[in-house]
Amino acid sequence: YGKFKEAVEMIETVAVFSFDDYASFKNILLKLKNPEFAGSAGEKAASYIRSNAGGTEKILSWLNENYELGIRN
């Protein structure tokens, strides 16, 4: 996931989790059984997604403006 800015940012904000073995996975599941921890992670993930919404439209607009591709949003 290190190649993807969004994945790194979401992991850093504890909105999503990464694991590389069963023990790590189990530890994450145990933490998520705590309603406060799970709720906080869910809120952070939703906030991140809302704050980054509209990216596709921005990219298509930029491409149309700079390369006259005729792409319709």
Coordinates of C-alpha atoms in Angstrom, one line a residue:
Y1 CA 0.0 0.0 0.0
G2 CA 3.0 2.3 0.4
K3 CA 2.8 3.4 -3.2
F4 CA -0.7 4.9 -2.7
K5 CA -0.9 8.2 -1.0
E6 CA -4.5 7.7 0.1
A7 CA -3.8 4.3 1.7
V8 CA -0.8 5.7 3.6
E9 CA -2.8 8.7 4.8
M10 CA -5.8 6.6 5.9
I11 CA -3.5 4.2 7.8
E12 CA -1.7 7.1 9.5
T13 CA -5.0 8.6 10.7
V14 CA -6.1 5.1 12.0
A15 CA -9.0 5.1 9.6
V16 CA -8.0 1.8 8.1
F17 CA -5.6 -0.9 9.1
S18 CA -2.8 -2.9 7.6
F19 CA -1.6 -6.4 8.6
D20 CA 0.9 -8.8 7.4
D21 CA 0.2 -11.9 9.5
Y22 CA -2.6 -13.6 11.4
A23 CA -1.5 -12.2 14.7
S24 CA -1.7 -8.7 13.5
F25 CA -5.1 -9.3 11.9
K26 CA -6.4 -10.9 15.1
N27 CA -5.1 -7.9 17.1
I28 CA -7.0 -5.5 14.8
L29 CA -10.2 -7.5 15.1
L30 CA -9.9 -7.5 18.9
K31 CA -9.5 -3.7 18.9
L32 CA -12.5 -3.3 16.5
K33 CA -14.7 -5.2 19.1
N34 CA -14.4 -2.0 21.2
P35 CA -17.3 0.2 20.0
E36 CA -15.4 3.4 20.8
F37 CA -12.4 2.3 18.8
A38 CA -14.5 1.0 15.9
G39 CA -16.7 4.2 15.9
S40 CA -13.6 6.4 15.9
A41 CA -12.0 4.5 13.0
G42 CA -15.3 4.7 11.0
E43 CA -15.7 8.4 11.6
K44 CA -12.1 9.0 10.5
A45 CA -12.6 6.9 7.4
A46 CA -15.8 8.7 6.5
S47 CA -14.2 12.1 7.1
Y48 CA -11.3 11.3 4.9
I49 CA -13.6 10.1 2.1
R50 CA -15.8 13.2 2.3
S51 CA -12.7 15.5 2.3
N52 CA -11.4 13.9 -0.8
A53 CA -14.6 13.6 -2.8
G54 CA -14.8 14.9 -6.3
G55 CA -11.4 13.9 -7.4
T56 CA -12.5 12.2 -10.6
E57 CA -14.5 15.3 -11.7
K58 CA -11.5 17.6 -11.0
I59 CA -9.2 15.4 -13.0
L60 CA -11.6 15.2 -16.0
S61 CA -12.1 18.9 -15.9
W62 CA -8.4 19.5 -15.9
L63 CA -7.8 17.1 -18.8
N64 CA -10.6 18.8 -20.8
E65 CA -9.1 22.2 -20.1
N66 CA -5.6 21.2 -20.9
Y67 CA -5.9 18.7 -23.7
E68 CA -9.4 19.4 -25.2
L69 CA -10.4 15.7 -25.0
G70 CA -14.1 16.3 -25.1
I71 CA -14.8 14.2 -22.0
R72 CA -18.2 14.9 -20.6
N73 CA -18.7 14.9 -16.8

